[in-house]
Coordinates of C-alpha atoms in Angstrom, one line a residue:
X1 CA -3.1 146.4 98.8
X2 CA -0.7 148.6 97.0
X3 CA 2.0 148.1 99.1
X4 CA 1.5 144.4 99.1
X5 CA 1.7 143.9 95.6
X6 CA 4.7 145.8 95.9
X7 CA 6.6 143.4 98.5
X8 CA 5.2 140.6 96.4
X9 CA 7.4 141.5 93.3
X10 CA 10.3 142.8 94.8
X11 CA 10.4 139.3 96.5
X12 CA 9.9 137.2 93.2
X13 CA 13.0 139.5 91.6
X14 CA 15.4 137.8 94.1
X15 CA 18.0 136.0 93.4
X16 CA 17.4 132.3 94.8
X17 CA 20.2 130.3 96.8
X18 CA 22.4 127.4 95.3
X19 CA 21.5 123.7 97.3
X20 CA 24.3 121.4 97.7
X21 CA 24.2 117.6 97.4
X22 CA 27.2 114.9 98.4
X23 CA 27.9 112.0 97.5
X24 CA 30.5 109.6 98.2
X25 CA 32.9 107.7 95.2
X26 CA 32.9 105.5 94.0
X27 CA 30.0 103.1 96.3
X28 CA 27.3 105.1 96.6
X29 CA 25.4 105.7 93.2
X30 CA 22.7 108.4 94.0
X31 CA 19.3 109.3 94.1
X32 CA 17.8 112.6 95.3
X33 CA 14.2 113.1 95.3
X34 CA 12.5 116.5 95.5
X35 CA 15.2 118.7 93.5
X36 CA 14.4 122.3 93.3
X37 CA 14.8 123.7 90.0
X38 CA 17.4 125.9 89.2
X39 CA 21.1 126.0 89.5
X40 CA 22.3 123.1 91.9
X41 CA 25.6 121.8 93.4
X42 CA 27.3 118.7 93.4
X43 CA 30.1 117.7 95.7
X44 CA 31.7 114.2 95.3
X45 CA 34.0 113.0 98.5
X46 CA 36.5 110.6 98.5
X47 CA 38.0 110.8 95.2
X48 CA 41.7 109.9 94.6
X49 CA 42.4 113.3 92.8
X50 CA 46.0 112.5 93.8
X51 CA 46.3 110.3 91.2
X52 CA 43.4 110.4 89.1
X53 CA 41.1 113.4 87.3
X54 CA 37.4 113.3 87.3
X55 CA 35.3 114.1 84.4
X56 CA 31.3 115.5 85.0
X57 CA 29.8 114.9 81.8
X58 CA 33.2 115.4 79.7
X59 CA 34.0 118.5 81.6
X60 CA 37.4 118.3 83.7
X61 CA 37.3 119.8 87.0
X62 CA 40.0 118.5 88.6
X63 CA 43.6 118.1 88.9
X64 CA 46.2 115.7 89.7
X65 CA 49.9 116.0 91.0
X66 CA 51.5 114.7 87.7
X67 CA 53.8 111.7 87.5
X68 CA 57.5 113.1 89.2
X69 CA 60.7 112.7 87.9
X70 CA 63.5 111.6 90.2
X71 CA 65.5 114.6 90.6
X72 CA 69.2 114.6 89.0
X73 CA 71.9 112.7 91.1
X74 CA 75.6 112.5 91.0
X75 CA 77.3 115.6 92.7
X76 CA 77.3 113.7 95.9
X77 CA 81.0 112.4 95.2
X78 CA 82.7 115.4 95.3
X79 CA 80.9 116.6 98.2
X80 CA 83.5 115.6 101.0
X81 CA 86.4 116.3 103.2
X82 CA 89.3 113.8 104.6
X83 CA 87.4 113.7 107.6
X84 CA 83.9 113.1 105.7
X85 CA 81.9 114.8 107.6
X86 CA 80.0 117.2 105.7
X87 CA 79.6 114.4 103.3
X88 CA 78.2 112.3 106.6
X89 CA 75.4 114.8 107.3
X90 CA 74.8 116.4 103.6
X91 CA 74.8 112.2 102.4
X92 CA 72.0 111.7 105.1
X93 CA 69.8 114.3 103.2
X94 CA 70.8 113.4 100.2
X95 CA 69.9 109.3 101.2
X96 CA 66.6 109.7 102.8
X97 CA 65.4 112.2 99.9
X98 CA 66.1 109.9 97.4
X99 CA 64.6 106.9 99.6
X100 CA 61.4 109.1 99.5
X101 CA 61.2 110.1 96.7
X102 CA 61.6 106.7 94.9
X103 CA 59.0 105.3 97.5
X104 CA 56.6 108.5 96.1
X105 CA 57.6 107.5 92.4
X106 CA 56.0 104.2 93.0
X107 CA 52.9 105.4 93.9
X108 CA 52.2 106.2 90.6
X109 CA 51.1 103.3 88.9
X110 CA 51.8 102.2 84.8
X111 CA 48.2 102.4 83.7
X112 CA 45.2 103.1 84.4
X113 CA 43.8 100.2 84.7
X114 CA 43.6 98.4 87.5
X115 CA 42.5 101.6 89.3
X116 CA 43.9 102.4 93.2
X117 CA 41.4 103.7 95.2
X118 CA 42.4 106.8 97.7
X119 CA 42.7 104.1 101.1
X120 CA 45.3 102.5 98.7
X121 CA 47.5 105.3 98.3
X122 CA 47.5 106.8 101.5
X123 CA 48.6 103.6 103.0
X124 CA 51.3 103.3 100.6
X125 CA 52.6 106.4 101.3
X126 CA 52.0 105.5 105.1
X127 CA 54.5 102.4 104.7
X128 CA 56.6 103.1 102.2
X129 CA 57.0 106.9 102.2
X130 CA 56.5 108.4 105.7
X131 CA 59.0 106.5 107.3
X132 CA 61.9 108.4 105.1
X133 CA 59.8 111.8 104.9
X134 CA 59.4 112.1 108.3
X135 CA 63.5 112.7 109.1
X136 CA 64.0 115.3 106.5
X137 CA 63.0 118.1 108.5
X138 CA 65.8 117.4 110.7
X139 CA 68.0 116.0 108.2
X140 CA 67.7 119.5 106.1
X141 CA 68.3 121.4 109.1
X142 CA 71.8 119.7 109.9
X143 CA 72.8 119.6 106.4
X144 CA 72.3 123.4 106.1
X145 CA 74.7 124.0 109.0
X146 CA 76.8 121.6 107.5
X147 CA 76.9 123.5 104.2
X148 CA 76.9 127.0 106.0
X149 CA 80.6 126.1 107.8
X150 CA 82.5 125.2 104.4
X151 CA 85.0 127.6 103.2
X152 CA 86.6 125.9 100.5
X153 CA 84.9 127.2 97.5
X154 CA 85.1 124.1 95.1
X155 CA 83.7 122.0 98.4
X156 CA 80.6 124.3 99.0
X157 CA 79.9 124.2 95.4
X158 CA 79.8 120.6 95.2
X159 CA 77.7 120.7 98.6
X160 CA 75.5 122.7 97.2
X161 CA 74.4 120.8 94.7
X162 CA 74.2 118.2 96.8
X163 CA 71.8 120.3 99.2
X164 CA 70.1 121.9 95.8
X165 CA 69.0 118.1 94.9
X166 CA 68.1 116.9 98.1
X167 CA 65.9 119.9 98.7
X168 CA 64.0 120.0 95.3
X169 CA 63.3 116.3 96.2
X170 CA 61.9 117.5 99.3
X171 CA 59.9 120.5 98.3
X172 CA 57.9 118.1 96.0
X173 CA 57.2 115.7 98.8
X174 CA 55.7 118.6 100.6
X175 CA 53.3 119.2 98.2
X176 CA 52.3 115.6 97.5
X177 CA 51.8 115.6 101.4
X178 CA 50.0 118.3 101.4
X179 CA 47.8 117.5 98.3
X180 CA 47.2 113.6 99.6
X181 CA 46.9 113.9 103.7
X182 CA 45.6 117.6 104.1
X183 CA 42.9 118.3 101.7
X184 CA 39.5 117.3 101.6
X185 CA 40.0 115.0 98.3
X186 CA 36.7 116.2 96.3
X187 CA 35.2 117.4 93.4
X188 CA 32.4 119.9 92.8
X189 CA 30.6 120.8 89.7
X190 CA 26.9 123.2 89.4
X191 CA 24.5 121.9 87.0
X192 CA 21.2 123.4 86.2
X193 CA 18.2 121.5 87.3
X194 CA 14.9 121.6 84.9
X195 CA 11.6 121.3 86.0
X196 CA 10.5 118.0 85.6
X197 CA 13.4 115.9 84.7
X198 CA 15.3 113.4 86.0
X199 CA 19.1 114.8 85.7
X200 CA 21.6 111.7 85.5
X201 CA 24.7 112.6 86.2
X202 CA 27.9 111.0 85.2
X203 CA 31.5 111.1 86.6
X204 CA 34.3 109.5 85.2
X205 CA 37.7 108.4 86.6
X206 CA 40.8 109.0 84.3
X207 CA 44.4 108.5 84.5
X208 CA 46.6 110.9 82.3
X209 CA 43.4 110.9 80.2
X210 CA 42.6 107.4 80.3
X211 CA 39.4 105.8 81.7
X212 CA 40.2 103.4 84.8
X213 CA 36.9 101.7 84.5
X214 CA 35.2 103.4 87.6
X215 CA 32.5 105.7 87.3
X216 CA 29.7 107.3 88.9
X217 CA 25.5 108.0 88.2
X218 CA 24.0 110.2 90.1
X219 CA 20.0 111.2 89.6
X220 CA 18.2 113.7 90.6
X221 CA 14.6 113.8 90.1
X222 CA 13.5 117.7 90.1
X223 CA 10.2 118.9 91.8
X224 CA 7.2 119.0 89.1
X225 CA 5.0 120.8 91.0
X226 CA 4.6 124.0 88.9
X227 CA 0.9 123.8 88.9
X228 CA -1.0 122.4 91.2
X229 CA -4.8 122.5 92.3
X230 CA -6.3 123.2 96.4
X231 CA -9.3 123.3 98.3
X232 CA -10.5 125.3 101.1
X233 CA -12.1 128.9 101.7
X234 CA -11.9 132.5 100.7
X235 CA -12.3 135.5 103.0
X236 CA -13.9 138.2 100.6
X237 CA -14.7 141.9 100.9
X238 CA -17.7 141.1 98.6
X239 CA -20.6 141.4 101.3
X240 CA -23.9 138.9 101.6
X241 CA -25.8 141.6 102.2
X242 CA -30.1 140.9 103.3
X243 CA -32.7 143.9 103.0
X244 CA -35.9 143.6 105.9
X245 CA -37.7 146.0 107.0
X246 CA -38.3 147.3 110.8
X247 CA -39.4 149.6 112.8
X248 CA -37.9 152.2 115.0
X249 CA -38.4 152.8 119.2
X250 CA -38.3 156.5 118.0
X251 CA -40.3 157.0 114.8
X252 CA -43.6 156.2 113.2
X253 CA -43.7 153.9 110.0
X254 CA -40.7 151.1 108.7
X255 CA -37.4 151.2 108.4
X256 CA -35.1 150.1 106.0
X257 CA -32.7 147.0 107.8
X258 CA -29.3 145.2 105.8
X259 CA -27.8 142.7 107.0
X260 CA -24.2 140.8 106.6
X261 CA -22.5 144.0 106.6
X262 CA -19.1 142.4 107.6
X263 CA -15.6 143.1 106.6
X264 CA -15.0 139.9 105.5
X265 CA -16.4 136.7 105.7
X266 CA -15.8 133.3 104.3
X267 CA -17.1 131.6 100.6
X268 CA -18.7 128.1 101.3
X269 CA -16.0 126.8 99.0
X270 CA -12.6 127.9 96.5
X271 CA -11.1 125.7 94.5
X272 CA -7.9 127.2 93.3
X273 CA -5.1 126.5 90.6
X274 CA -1.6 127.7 91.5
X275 CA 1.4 128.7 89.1
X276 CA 4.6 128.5 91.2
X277 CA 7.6 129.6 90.5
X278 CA 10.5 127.7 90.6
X279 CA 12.9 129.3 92.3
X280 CA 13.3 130.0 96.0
X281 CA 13.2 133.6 96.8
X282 CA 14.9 134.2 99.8
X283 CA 17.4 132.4 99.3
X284 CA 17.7 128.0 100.1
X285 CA 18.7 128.6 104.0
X286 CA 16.3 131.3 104.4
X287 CA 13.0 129.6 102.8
X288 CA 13.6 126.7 104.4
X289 CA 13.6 128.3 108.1
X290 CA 10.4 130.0 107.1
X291 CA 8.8 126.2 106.0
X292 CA 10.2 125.7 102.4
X293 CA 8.5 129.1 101.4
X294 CA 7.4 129.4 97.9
X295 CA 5.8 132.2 95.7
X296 CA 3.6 131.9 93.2
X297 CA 0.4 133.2 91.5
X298 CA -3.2 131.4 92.0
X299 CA -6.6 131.4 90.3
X300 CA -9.6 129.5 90.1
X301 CA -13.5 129.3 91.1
X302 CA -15.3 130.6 94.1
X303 CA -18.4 129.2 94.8
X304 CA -19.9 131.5 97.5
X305 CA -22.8 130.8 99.9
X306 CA -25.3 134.0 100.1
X307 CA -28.8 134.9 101.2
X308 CA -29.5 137.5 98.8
X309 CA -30.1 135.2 95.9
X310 CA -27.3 136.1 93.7
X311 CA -24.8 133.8 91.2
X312 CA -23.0 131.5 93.3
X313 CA -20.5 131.5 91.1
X314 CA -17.3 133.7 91.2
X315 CA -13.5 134.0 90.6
X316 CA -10.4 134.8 92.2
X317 CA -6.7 135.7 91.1
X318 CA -3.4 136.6 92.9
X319 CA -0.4 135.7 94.0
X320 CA 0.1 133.0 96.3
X321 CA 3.1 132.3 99.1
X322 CA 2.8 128.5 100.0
X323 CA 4.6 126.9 103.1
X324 CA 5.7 123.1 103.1
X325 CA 4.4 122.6 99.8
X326 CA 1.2 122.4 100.8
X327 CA -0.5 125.2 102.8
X328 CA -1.1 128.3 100.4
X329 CA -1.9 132.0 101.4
X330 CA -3.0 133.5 98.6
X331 CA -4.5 137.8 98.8
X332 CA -5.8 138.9 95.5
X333 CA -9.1 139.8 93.5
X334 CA -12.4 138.2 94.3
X335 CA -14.6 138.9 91.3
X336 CA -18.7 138.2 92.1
X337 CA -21.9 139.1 92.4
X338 CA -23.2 141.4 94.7
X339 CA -26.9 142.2 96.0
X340 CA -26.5 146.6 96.5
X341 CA -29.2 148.5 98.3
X342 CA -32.8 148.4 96.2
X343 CA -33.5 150.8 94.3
X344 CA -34.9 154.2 96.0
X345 CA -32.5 153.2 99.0
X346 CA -28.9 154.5 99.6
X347 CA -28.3 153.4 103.4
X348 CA -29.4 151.7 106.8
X349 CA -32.7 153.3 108.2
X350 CA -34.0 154.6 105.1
X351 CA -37.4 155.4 105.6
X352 CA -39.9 152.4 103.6
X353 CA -42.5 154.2 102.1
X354 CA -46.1 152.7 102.2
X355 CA -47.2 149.7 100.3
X356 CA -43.7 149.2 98.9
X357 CA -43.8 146.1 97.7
X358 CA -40.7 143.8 98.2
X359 CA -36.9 145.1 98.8
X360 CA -35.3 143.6 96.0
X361 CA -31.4 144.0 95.9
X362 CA -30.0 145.5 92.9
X363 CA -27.7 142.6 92.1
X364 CA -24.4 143.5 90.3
X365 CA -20.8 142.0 89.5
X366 CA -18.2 143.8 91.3
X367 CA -14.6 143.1 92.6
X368 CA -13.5 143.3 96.0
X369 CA -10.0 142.0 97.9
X370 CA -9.9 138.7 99.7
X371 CA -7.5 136.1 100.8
X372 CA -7.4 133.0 99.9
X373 CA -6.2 129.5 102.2
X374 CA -6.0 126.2 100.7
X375 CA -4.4 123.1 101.0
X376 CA -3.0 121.2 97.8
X377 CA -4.8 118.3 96.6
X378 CA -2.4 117.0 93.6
X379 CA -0.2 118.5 91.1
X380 CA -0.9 118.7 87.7
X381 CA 2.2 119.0 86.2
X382 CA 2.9 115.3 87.5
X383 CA 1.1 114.1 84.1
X384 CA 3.6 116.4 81.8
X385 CA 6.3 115.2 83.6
X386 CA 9.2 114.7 80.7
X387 CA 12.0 112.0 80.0
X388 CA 15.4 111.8 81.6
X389 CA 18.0 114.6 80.7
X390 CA 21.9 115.0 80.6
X391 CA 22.5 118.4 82.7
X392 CA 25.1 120.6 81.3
X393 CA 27.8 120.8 84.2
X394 CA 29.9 124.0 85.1
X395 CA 33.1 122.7 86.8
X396 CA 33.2 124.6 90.6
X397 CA 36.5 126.1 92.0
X398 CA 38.8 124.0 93.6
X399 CA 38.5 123.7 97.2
X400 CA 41.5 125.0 99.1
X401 CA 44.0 122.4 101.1

């Protein structure tokens, strides 16, 4: 029993598991039923964080590639020879950056309202961008070797600059590639869950810190089952015993017989109030597999069926593990009457003396272990259940492209 309490407590110290819930912006305004308590995740898909950032309840979690700046021109004039061809390949860099990066520029819109959803971007960028991005690998390659075979100093000086502009240009498309075709394009924020509430929570789109008009509500209705109240039977240590007398093959006289001796045996009936905690204590992925296990502590009335003519009425308390919310296992203290040997009587086959009389138990209250099984009939806390609440948000890290 020891031991068991033991493993019962080191198991409610755990530390529970975060759950994760997605939803998609901006068309799919949430509800999530049956919310565990506790510290929770949100993870919002399809956001335009290429353009935009996204508030959770006034905290930014997000960034956006800010607005570019078209990179300094000019030094492409004196970047030539008689024969122009290091102009020729360098100016092909130079021509298709610029074509790119002007396409990119345009992206960006002038305000933030009306907004431009993610589809929008990446097909702008599909028509107007990619077709000039696309050759710059090359077209950096062959301006390099271009560059690498000038001598003249005052030439590869003016090249340079040429190649220096072309390649910043370049270097900034990458990352905008990278940041709008090659990363998941979401947001995450943890919010703490409270028993009983209905979390709303808001996201809001902003450009350069100004609203675009779309938004998002999500709510989350959190479990409020912190008490709740089963039926069903206890198997108690606490013995029905029944005193006859008898006589014996081998000896003269009668003999002292008890009955319902068992181990255990079952109460006619347990009605049992459970405490459970709200926290999962294995860990999300791990109570789950085991059938949404649940610890908690239970109490309540036995009402025990006995033939020795003692109070039918008892109680129980320990803790409780419940699987699927419903079926609860429950070892702990059975406290009840109990009908001990009569008086002048210590053990089976005690000699009866003559003319005893009756054998009337010595009836006391004792306490004896038992286990408890139940099935939940309703939940009490559903009647306390409170108003809606604004969760405070945490903003999550920023998934890596």
């Amino acid at each position: 029993m020891t031991r068991s309490l033991g493993l019962f407590w080191f198991l409610v110290c755990s530390v529970a598991a975060t759950a994760q819930y997605g939803i998609n912006w901006p068309k799919q305004p949430s509800t999530f039923t049956s919310v565990q308590p506790g510290s929770q995740k949100v993870r919002i898909g399809g956001v335009n964080d290429f353009l935009y950032t996204y508030d959770v309840n006034v905290i930014e979690i997000s960034e956006a590639i800010p607005q570019p700046q078209m990179a300094p021109q000019g030094a492409l004039a004196g970047c030539q020879t008689a024969t122009g061809q290091p102009q020729a390949d360098l100016g092909t860099f130079s021509d298709e950056a610029d074509k790119a990066f002007a396409a990119y520029n345009s992206l960006f819109p002038k305000a933030a309202i009306p907004p431009k959803t993610l589809e929008q971007t990446s097909a702008d960028w599909r028509d107007n961008v990619q077709p000039h991005y696309d050759k710059l690998a090359d077209d950096s390659k062959a301006a390099q070797k271009v560059l690498d075979a000038i001598t003249d100093p005052g030439l590869k000086t003016a090249c340079q600059a040429v190649m220096d502009s072309a390649t910043s240009e370049y270097k900034k498309l990458q990352d905008a590639d990278t940041k709008l075709n090659h990363s998941p394009h979401v947001v995450e924020a943890t919010f703490t869950a409270k028993n009983c509430k209905s979390e709303i929570l808001t996201v809001t789109e902003k450009y350069n810190g100004t609203p675009t008009g779309q938004s998002l509500t999500a709510q989350f209705d959190v479990e409020c089952d912190q008490v709740t109240v089963g039926g069903g039977i206890l198997l108690t240590e606490i013995q029905s015993r029944t005193y006859t007398s008898s006589t014996s093959p081998t000896q003269s006289g009668q003999f002292l017989v008890v009955g319902g001796t068992g181990r255990f045996r079952p109460t006619f009936l347990v009605g049992l109030t459970s405490f459970n905690f709200p926290f999962e204590p294995l860990g999300h992925k791990l109570s789950s597999a085991l059938g949404d296990m649940r610890l908690g502590i239970s109490t309540g009335p036995v009402l025990q069926n006995s033939k020795s003519d003692v109070s039918a009425f008892g109680w129980f308390v320990g803790p409780t593990v419940s699987f699927m919310r419903r079926l609860y296992l429950s070892p702990g203290l059975h406290v009840g009457e109990f009908a001990d040997f009569p008086l002048g009587f210590t053990k089976q086959g005690d000699p009866i003396p003559s003319n005893f009389g009756s054998l009337t138990p010595n009836k006391r209250w004792t306490g004896r272990f038992s286990i408890g099984i139940t099935v939940k009939g309703w939940d009490l806390t559903k009647t306390l259940k409170g108003s809606q609440d604004t969760p405070a948000v945490q903003p999550a890290k920023k998934p890596q492209s």
